[in-house]
């Protein structure tokens, strides 16, 4: 995924399925300058990771 798409998904009011290494995630923040995103893995709010947006995959 690219930075712009990650920003679009983050700003969207729709439910858009995004996965990291096969696990569903919620995008919590996009750092466009560095190409990074902070995501919550699964339903546990404390399980967050900051990863390169290229590792995120949109499921359609």
PDB file of C-alpha atoms in Angstrom:
ATOM      1  CA  UNK A   1       0.000   0.000   0.000  1.00  0.00           C
ATOM      2  CA  UNK A   2       1.225   3.540  -0.545  1.00  0.00           C
ATOM      3  CA  UNK A   3       1.126   6.453   1.910  1.00  0.00           C
ATOM      4  CA  UNK A   4      -1.757   8.246   0.176  1.00  0.00           C
ATOM      5  CA  UNK A   5      -3.983   5.146   0.256  1.00  0.00           C
ATOM      6  CA  UNK A   6      -3.181   4.603   3.948  1.00  0.00           C
ATOM      7  CA  UNK A   7      -4.174   8.237   4.636  1.00  0.00           C
ATOM      8  CA  UNK A   8      -7.387   7.803   2.615  1.00  0.00           C
ATOM      9  CA  UNK A   9      -8.322   4.661   4.552  1.00  0.00           C
ATOM     10  CA  UNK A  10      -7.532   6.347   7.883  1.00  0.00           C
ATOM     11  CA  UNK A  11      -9.767   9.325   6.980  1.00  0.00           C
ATOM     12  CA  UNK A  12     -12.595   7.201   5.562  1.00  0.00           C
ATOM     13  CA  UNK A  13     -15.843   6.705   7.430  1.00  0.00           C
ATOM     14  CA  UNK A  14     -16.220   3.323   5.682  1.00  0.00           C
ATOM     15  CA  UNK A  15     -15.002   0.042   7.106  1.00  0.00           C
ATOM     16  CA  UNK A  16     -12.070  -0.887   4.869  1.00  0.00           C
ATOM     17  CA  UNK A  17     -10.344  -4.173   5.569  1.00  0.00           C
ATOM     18  CA  UNK A  18      -6.578  -3.821   6.035  1.00  0.00           C
ATOM     19  CA  UNK A  19      -4.157  -6.604   6.960  1.00  0.00           C
ATOM     20  CA  UNK A  20      -0.586  -6.794   8.218  1.00  0.00           C
ATOM     21  CA  UNK A  21       1.104 -10.161   7.687  1.00  0.00           C
ATOM     22  CA  UNK A  22      -2.334 -11.768   7.329  1.00  0.00           C
ATOM     23  CA  UNK A  23      -3.772 -10.249  10.522  1.00  0.00           C
ATOM     24  CA  UNK A  24      -6.573  -7.654  10.434  1.00  0.00           C
ATOM     25  CA  UNK A  25      -5.499  -4.205  11.656  1.00  0.00           C
ATOM     26  CA  UNK A  26      -6.903  -0.731  12.281  1.00  0.00           C
ATOM     27  CA  UNK A  27      -4.844   2.218  11.084  1.00  0.00           C
ATOM     28  CA  UNK A  28      -4.435   4.617  14.025  1.00  0.00           C
ATOM     29  CA  UNK A  29      -1.941   7.090  12.551  1.00  0.00           C
ATOM     30  CA  UNK A  30      -0.117   7.694   9.278  1.00  0.00           C
ATOM     31  CA  UNK A  31       3.298   9.385   9.261  1.00  0.00           C
ATOM     32  CA  UNK A  32       3.407  10.417   5.601  1.00  0.00           C
ATOM     33  CA  UNK A  33       6.838  12.029   5.868  1.00  0.00           C
ATOM     34  CA  UNK A  34       8.461   8.757   6.933  1.00  0.00           C
ATOM     35  CA  UNK A  35       6.122   6.327   5.143  1.00  0.00           C
ATOM     36  CA  UNK A  36       5.071   4.716   8.417  1.00  0.00           C
ATOM     37  CA  UNK A  37       1.730   3.803   9.979  1.00  0.00           C
ATOM     38  CA  UNK A  38       0.765   2.927  13.529  1.00  0.00           C
ATOM     39  CA  UNK A  39      -1.757   0.098  13.530  1.00  0.00           C
ATOM     40  CA  UNK A  40      -3.750  -1.792  16.123  1.00  0.00           C
ATOM     41  CA  UNK A  41      -3.584  -5.544  15.555  1.00  0.00           C
ATOM     42  CA  UNK A  42      -6.869  -7.343  16.178  1.00  0.00           C
ATOM     43  CA  UNK A  43      -9.202  -6.078  18.879  1.00  0.00           C
ATOM     44  CA  UNK A  44      -6.653  -5.391  21.639  1.00  0.00           C
ATOM     45  CA  UNK A  45      -6.017  -1.622  21.909  1.00  0.00           C
ATOM     46  CA  UNK A  46      -2.633  -2.236  23.557  1.00  0.00           C
ATOM     47  CA  UNK A  47      -1.372  -4.365  20.644  1.00  0.00           C
ATOM     48  CA  UNK A  48      -0.026  -1.609  18.383  1.00  0.00           C
ATOM     49  CA  UNK A  49       2.858  -1.610  15.935  1.00  0.00           C
ATOM     50  CA  UNK A  50       4.495   1.052  13.792  1.00  0.00           C
ATOM     51  CA  UNK A  51       5.311  -0.357  10.372  1.00  0.00           C
ATOM     52  CA  UNK A  52       6.131   0.776   6.861  1.00  0.00           C
ATOM     53  CA  UNK A  53       2.919   1.388   4.909  1.00  0.00           C
ATOM     54  CA  UNK A  54       4.200  -0.920   2.160  1.00  0.00           C
ATOM     55  CA  UNK A  55       3.612  -3.838   4.576  1.00  0.00           C
ATOM     56  CA  UNK A  56      -0.120  -3.054   4.767  1.00  0.00           C
ATOM     57  CA  UNK A  57      -2.494  -4.833   2.411  1.00  0.00           C
ATOM     58  CA  UNK A  58      -6.006  -3.712   1.592  1.00  0.00           C
ATOM     59  CA  UNK A  59      -8.489  -6.576   1.322  1.00  0.00           C
ATOM     60  CA  UNK A  60     -11.316  -6.000  -1.152  1.00  0.00           C
TER      61      UNK A  60
END
